[in-house]
mmCIF file of C-alpha atoms in Angstrom:
data_model
loop_
_atom_site.group_PDB
_atom_site.id
_atom_site.type_symbol
_atom_site.label_atom_id
_atom_site.label_comp_id
_atom_site.label_asym_id
_atom_site.label_seq_id
_atom_site.Cartn_x
_atom_site.Cartn_y
_atom_site.Cartn_z
ATOM 1 C CA GLU A 17 -0.080 -0.002 0.075
ATOM 2 C CA ASN A 18 3.126 2.232 0.813
ATOM 3 C CA VAL A 19 4.396 1.750 -2.881
ATOM 4 C CA VAL A 20 1.080 3.014 -4.407
ATOM 5 C CA ILE A 21 0.856 6.015 -2.030
ATOM 6 C CA ARG A 22 4.497 6.856 -3.049
ATOM 7 C CA TRP A 23 3.314 6.270 -6.816
ATOM 8 C CA VAL A 24 0.479 8.501 -6.361
ATOM 9 C CA PHE A 25 1.956 11.229 -4.739
ATOM 10 C CA LYS A 26 4.843 11.106 -7.280
ATOM 11 C CA ALA A 27 2.651 11.736 -10.249
ATOM 12 C CA ALA A 28 0.795 14.378 -8.287
ATOM 13 C CA ARG A 29 4.207 16.168 -8.134
ATOM 14 C CA ALA A 30 5.114 15.539 -11.506
ATOM 15 C CA GLN A 31 1.738 17.233 -12.771
ATOM 16 C CA GLY A 32 2.416 20.275 -10.486
ATOM 17 C CA ILE A 33 -0.670 19.651 -8.185
ATOM 18 C CA ILE A 34 1.588 19.299 -5.422
ATOM 19 C CA ASP A 35 5.218 20.809 -4.486
ATOM 20 C CA ASN A 36 6.650 17.849 -2.188
ATOM 21 C CA ILE A 37 5.799 14.430 -1.211
ATOM 22 C CA PRO A 38 5.035 13.900 2.541
ATOM 23 C CA ASP A 39 6.684 11.572 4.889
ATOM 24 C CA ILE A 40 4.879 8.366 4.321
ATOM 25 C CA PRO A 41 5.879 6.212 7.325
ATOM 26 C CA ASN A 42 6.307 2.532 6.883
ATOM 27 C CA GLU A 43 4.126 0.197 8.807
ATOM 28 C CA PRO A 44 5.553 -2.993 10.215
ATOM 29 C CA ARG A 45 5.729 -6.028 8.271
ATOM 30 C CA LYS A 46 3.222 -8.676 10.128
ATOM 31 C CA ARG A 47 4.433 -12.289 10.104
ATOM 32 C CA PRO A 48 2.848 -15.309 11.357
ATOM 33 C CA GLU A 49 4.333 -15.436 15.652
ATOM 34 C CA PRO A 50 5.540 -18.979 16.457
ATOM 35 C CA ASP A 51 2.571 -20.591 17.392
ATOM 36 C CA PHE A 52 4.504 -23.783 17.788
ATOM 37 C CA ILE A 53 5.715 -22.382 21.058
ATOM 38 C CA ASP A 54 2.929 -20.967 22.211
ATOM 39 C CA HIS A 55 0.399 -23.823 22.067
ATOM 40 C CA GLU A 56 3.283 -26.380 22.814
ATOM 41 C CA ARG A 57 2.615 -28.155 19.180
ATOM 42 C CA LEU A 58 5.990 -28.279 17.899
ATOM 43 C CA PRO A 59 6.926 -31.446 19.148
ATOM 44 C CA LYS A 60 3.709 -32.850 18.125
ATOM 45 C CA PHE A 61 4.349 -31.551 14.872
ATOM 46 C CA LEU A 62 7.803 -33.023 14.484
ATOM 47 C CA VAL A 63 6.003 -36.478 15.560
ATOM 48 C CA TYR A 64 3.789 -36.111 12.735
ATOM 49 C CA LEU A 65 6.585 -35.698 10.354
ATOM 50 C CA ASP A 66 8.648 -38.099 11.430
ATOM 51 C CA SER A 67 5.885 -40.775 10.317
ATOM 52 C CA TRP A 68 4.343 -38.456 7.726
ATOM 53 C CA HIS A 69 6.049 -40.599 4.936
ATOM 54 C CA LEU A 70 5.127 -43.967 5.795
ATOM 55 C CA GLU A 71 1.181 -43.071 4.988
ATOM 56 C CA LEU A 72 2.526 -43.511 1.321
ATOM 57 C CA THR A 73 2.178 -47.256 1.108
ATOM 58 C CA ASP A 74 2.187 -47.975 -2.133
ATOM 59 C CA PRO A 75 5.492 -49.223 -3.769
ATOM 60 C CA LYS A 76 5.325 -46.720 -6.549
ATOM 61 C CA GLN A 77 5.557 -44.136 -4.249
ATOM 62 C CA VAL A 78 8.930 -43.801 -3.760
ATOM 63 C CA THR A 79 9.637 -40.616 -5.105
ATOM 64 C CA PRO A 80 7.133 -38.768 -2.778
ATOM 65 C CA ARG A 81 8.535 -40.622 0.294
ATOM 66 C CA PHE A 82 11.491 -39.308 -0.538
ATOM 67 C CA TYR A 83 10.728 -35.825 -0.807
ATOM 68 C CA ARG A 84 8.448 -35.945 2.324
ATOM 69 C CA GLU A 85 11.616 -37.548 4.251
ATOM 70 C CA ALA A 86 13.433 -34.547 3.019
ATOM 71 C CA LEU A 87 10.895 -31.869 4.349
ATOM 72 C CA ARG A 88 11.084 -33.646 7.689
ATOM 73 C CA ASP A 89 14.912 -32.859 7.741
ATOM 74 C CA TRP A 90 14.766 -29.588 6.316
ATOM 75 C CA CYS A 91 12.409 -28.504 8.742
ATOM 76 C CA LYS A 92 14.821 -29.908 11.329
ATOM 77 C CA VAL A 93 17.815 -28.153 10.003
ATOM 78 C CA ILE A 94 15.785 -24.510 10.210
ATOM 79 C CA ILE A 95 14.353 -25.553 14.081
ATOM 80 C CA TYR A 96 17.746 -26.725 15.451
ATOM 81 C CA CYS A 97 20.037 -24.392 13.910
ATOM 82 C CA GLY A 98 18.182 -21.098 12.863
ATOM 83 C CA CYS A 99 18.996 -20.659 9.343
ATOM 84 C CA ARG A 100 17.093 -19.134 6.676
ATOM 85 C CA THR A 101 14.682 -21.693 4.771
ATOM 86 C CA SER A 102 17.204 -20.571 1.131
ATOM 87 C CA GLU A 103 20.122 -20.984 3.298
ATOM 88 C CA ALA A 104 19.075 -24.272 4.405
ATOM 89 C CA SER A 105 18.425 -25.589 0.869
ATOM 90 C CA LEU A 106 21.592 -24.709 -0.234
ATOM 91 C CA LEU A 107 23.722 -26.245 2.477
ATOM 92 C CA LYS A 108 26.043 -29.095 0.993
ATOM 93 C CA TRP A 109 27.515 -32.015 3.292
ATOM 94 C CA LYS A 110 30.896 -30.208 3.685
ATOM 95 C CA ASP A 111 28.755 -27.378 5.302
ATOM 96 C CA TRP A 112 28.060 -29.689 8.238
ATOM 97 C CA ASN A 113 30.281 -29.979 11.037
ATOM 98 C CA PRO A 114 29.739 -31.861 14.760
ATOM 99 C CA ILE A 115 31.828 -30.345 17.036
ATOM 100 C CA VAL A 116 32.057 -30.290 20.798
ATOM 101 C CA GLU A 117 32.357 -26.721 22.073
ATOM 102 C CA ASP A 118 32.818 -25.788 25.543
ATOM 103 C CA GLY A 119 32.356 -29.423 26.378
ATOM 104 C CA ILE A 120 28.825 -29.440 24.645
ATOM 105 C CA PRO A 121 28.277 -31.342 21.330
ATOM 106 C CA ILE A 122 26.828 -28.928 18.564
ATOM 107 C CA ALA A 123 26.311 -29.113 14.970
ATOM 108 C CA GLU A 124 28.142 -25.965 13.262
ATOM 109 C CA ILE A 125 26.644 -25.295 10.281
ATOM 110 C CA ALA A 126 28.975 -22.773 7.404
ATOM 111 C CA ILE A 127 26.689 -20.213 5.551
ATOM 112 C CA ARG A 128 28.558 -19.597 2.450
ATOM 113 C CA ALA A 129 28.252 -16.136 0.781
ATOM 114 C CA GLU A 130 29.471 -17.874 -2.549
ATOM 115 C CA GLU A 131 25.870 -19.492 -2.656
ATOM 116 C CA ALA A 132 23.806 -17.313 -5.025
ATOM 117 C CA LYS A 133 21.015 -16.922 -2.220
ATOM 118 C CA GLY A 134 23.732 -17.052 0.774
ATOM 119 C CA ARG A 135 24.920 -13.711 0.475
ATOM 120 C CA LYS A 136 22.586 -11.396 2.625
ATOM 121 C CA THR A 137 24.984 -11.650 5.548
ATOM 122 C CA GLY A 138 28.265 -13.027 3.692
ATOM 123 C CA ASP A 139 29.921 -16.154 5.619
ATOM 124 C CA ARG A 140 29.139 -17.225 9.107
ATOM 125 C CA LYS A 141 29.045 -19.944 11.191
ATOM 126 C CA ALA A 142 25.396 -21.269 12.793
ATOM 127 C CA LYS A 143 25.687 -23.110 15.713
ATOM 128 C CA GLY A 144 22.885 -25.828 15.965
ATOM 129 C CA LEU A 145 21.542 -27.996 18.776
ATOM 130 C CA ALA A 146 23.070 -31.457 18.846
ATOM 131 C CA GLN A 147 20.052 -33.069 17.740
ATOM 132 C CA LEU A 148 20.783 -31.749 14.469
ATOM 133 C CA ASN A 149 23.935 -34.014 13.839
ATOM 134 C CA ASP A 150 21.462 -37.208 14.507
ATOM 135 C CA VAL A 151 19.709 -35.808 11.882
ATOM 136 C CA LEU A 152 22.123 -35.627 9.354
ATOM 137 C CA GLU A 153 24.198 -38.533 9.863
ATOM 138 C CA LYS A 154 20.814 -40.727 9.087
ATOM 139 C CA ARG A 155 20.253 -38.796 6.249
ATOM 140 C CA ARG A 156 23.760 -38.880 4.849
ATOM 141 C CA ALA A 157 23.741 -42.778 5.624
ATOM 142 C CA LYS A 158 20.420 -42.939 3.395
ATOM 143 C CA VAL A 159 20.737 -40.768 0.444
ATOM 144 C CA GLU A 160 22.285 -41.413 -2.481
ATOM 145 C CA PHE A 161 24.121 -37.863 -3.048
ATOM 146 C CA ASN A 162 26.355 -37.798 0.116
ATOM 147 C CA GLY A 163 29.694 -36.552 -0.817
ATOM 148 C CA ASP A 164 31.189 -33.544 0.575
ATOM 149 C CA ASN A 165 30.170 -31.116 -2.829
ATOM 150 C CA ASP A 166 26.798 -32.697 -2.971
ATOM 151 C CA TYR A 167 23.480 -30.896 -1.544
ATOM 152 C CA ILE A 168 22.292 -32.120 1.565
ATOM 153 C CA PHE A 169 18.797 -31.744 -0.029
ATOM 154 C CA CYS A 170 18.601 -32.669 -3.505
ATOM 155 C CA HIS A 171 16.455 -34.415 -6.004
ATOM 156 C CA PRO A 172 16.885 -37.900 -6.150
ATOM 157 C CA ASN A 173 17.680 -39.903 -9.487
ATOM 158 C CA THR A 174 14.963 -40.693 -10.708
ATOM 159 C CA ALA A 175 13.793 -40.861 -14.849
ATOM 160 C CA ASN A 176 13.610 -36.744 -14.846
ATOM 161 C CA LYS A 177 17.602 -36.532 -15.212
ATOM 162 C CA ARG A 178 17.128 -32.662 -15.564
ATOM 163 C CA TRP A 179 16.671 -32.298 -11.743
ATOM 164 C CA THR A 180 19.148 -35.336 -10.619
ATOM 165 C CA GLY A 181 21.513 -34.122 -8.138
ATOM 166 C CA THR A 182 20.180 -30.459 -8.030
ATOM 167 C CA TYR A 183 18.998 -28.306 -4.659
ATOM 168 C CA ILE A 184 15.353 -28.723 -3.945
ATOM 169 C CA LYS A 185 14.600 -24.534 -4.536
ATOM 170 C CA SER A 186 11.411 -24.976 -2.744
ATOM 171 C CA PHE A 187 9.891 -26.983 0.604
ATOM 172 C CA LYS A 188 6.887 -24.525 0.575
ATOM 173 C CA LYS A 189 4.274 -26.559 -0.881
ATOM 174 C CA GLY A 190 4.936 -29.650 0.780
ATOM 175 C CA PHE A 191 5.119 -27.659 4.136
ATOM 176 C CA SER A 192 1.723 -26.456 3.409
ATOM 177 C CA GLN A 193 0.688 -29.980 3.264
ATOM 178 C CA ALA A 194 2.101 -31.402 6.300
ATOM 179 C CA ILE A 195 0.841 -28.472 8.597
ATOM 180 C CA LYS A 196 -3.170 -29.311 7.222
ATOM 181 C CA GLY A 197 -2.492 -32.924 7.318
ATOM 182 C CA SER A 198 -1.326 -32.824 10.929
ATOM 183 C CA GLY A 199 -4.611 -31.335 12.117
ATOM 184 C CA LEU A 200 -2.663 -29.547 14.629
ATOM 185 C CA PHE A 201 -3.467 -26.086 13.358
ATOM 186 C CA THR A 202 -6.721 -23.805 12.075
ATOM 187 C CA GLU A 203 -7.894 -23.489 8.423
ATOM 188 C CA LYS A 204 -6.454 -19.818 8.788
ATOM 189 C CA GLU A 205 -3.109 -20.983 9.845
ATOM 190 C CA VAL A 206 -2.419 -23.329 7.189
ATOM 191 C CA ASP A 207 -3.193 -20.676 4.870
ATOM 192 C CA THR A 208 -1.043 -17.730 6.327
ATOM 193 C CA PHE A 209 2.031 -20.186 8.174
ATOM 194 C CA SER A 210 5.070 -20.439 5.908
ATOM 195 C CA PRO A 211 8.626 -22.372 6.521
ATOM 196 C CA TYR A 212 9.907 -19.476 7.569
ATOM 197 C CA ILE A 213 8.006 -19.562 11.151
ATOM 198 C CA LEU A 214 10.346 -22.646 11.867
ATOM 199 C CA ARG A 215 13.370 -19.668 11.825
ATOM 200 C CA HIS A 216 11.300 -17.450 14.179
ATOM 201 C CA THR A 217 10.902 -20.767 16.540
ATOM 202 C CA PHE A 218 14.775 -21.335 16.826
ATOM 203 C CA ALA A 219 15.008 -17.813 17.865
ATOM 204 C CA THR A 220 12.275 -17.730 20.098
ATOM 205 C CA LEU A 221 13.486 -21.131 22.040
ATOM 206 C CA ALA A 222 16.759 -19.454 22.114
ATOM 207 C CA VAL A 223 15.327 -16.618 23.998
ATOM 208 C CA GLN A 224 12.652 -17.832 26.117
ATOM 209 C CA ARG A 225 13.974 -21.527 27.532
ATOM 210 C CA GLY A 226 17.954 -20.996 26.393
ATOM 211 C CA GLY A 227 18.642 -17.882 27.663
ATOM 212 C CA ALA A 228 20.482 -16.808 24.927
ATOM 213 C CA ASN A 229 22.732 -13.504 24.238
ATOM 214 C CA ILE A 230 20.834 -11.459 22.014
ATOM 215 C CA ALA A 231 24.053 -10.487 20.571
ATOM 216 C CA LEU A 232 25.452 -13.684 19.665
ATOM 217 C CA LEU A 233 22.176 -15.156 18.498
ATOM 218 C CA ALA A 234 22.163 -12.380 15.979
ATOM 219 C CA ASP A 235 25.205 -13.041 15.019
ATOM 220 C CA VAL A 236 24.618 -16.892 14.488
ATOM 221 C CA MET A 237 21.170 -15.844 12.718
ATOM 222 C CA GLY A 238 22.732 -13.588 10.432
ATOM 223 C CA ASN A 239 20.350 -10.624 11.579
ATOM 224 C CA SER A 240 20.698 -7.596 13.813
ATOM 225 C CA VAL A 241 20.245 -7.064 17.238
ATOM 226 C CA LYS A 242 17.022 -4.975 16.810
ATOM 227 C CA VAL A 243 15.559 -7.856 14.570
ATOM 228 C CA ILE A 244 16.314 -10.498 17.003
#
């Protein structure tokens, strides 16, 4: 709406109707809050994701099952380390490093600026929860493309060779289907929730339950302190 208002005022100034364009304040963008936490639905949703692929019992549904399992692991990457959705999609196996820091096992995830969609904040290290190591260990042992330079979330080797080995650009449709299929959310939430709520969930959990240092969390997530 603000963009259209500015267009109107610019046209009016160009036609001599007004002399100056007034200061038009930007309204804050409204995004869904991380209701996963408020209603304690996150654990239930993760349990649903763990079994969602098992609903496809037909032997011919191997590929759809693969994508459901990929969505499950992709969601957990974002929930457990707080990276952006596009950053999670572009991760390669070489970017994951299970380490121990101050005696605590964590999953270190390298966000590389060289990737086309990873340039927003440049190179950085995301510190993920230890659970993420378990998720990625199991995934790497199961998928065909598991070399250091392979994408963690890539298309399988199917009849359509065009996409084989390339990264999966979007999980939005599958995420919406999972949200709806879980039965945990209202119709309005199903329509408005996007995968980005997973990143919000990580940040909120880190602050509310983990007592995270805001400045450190902002650095890890590639955001300003104000945004966090």
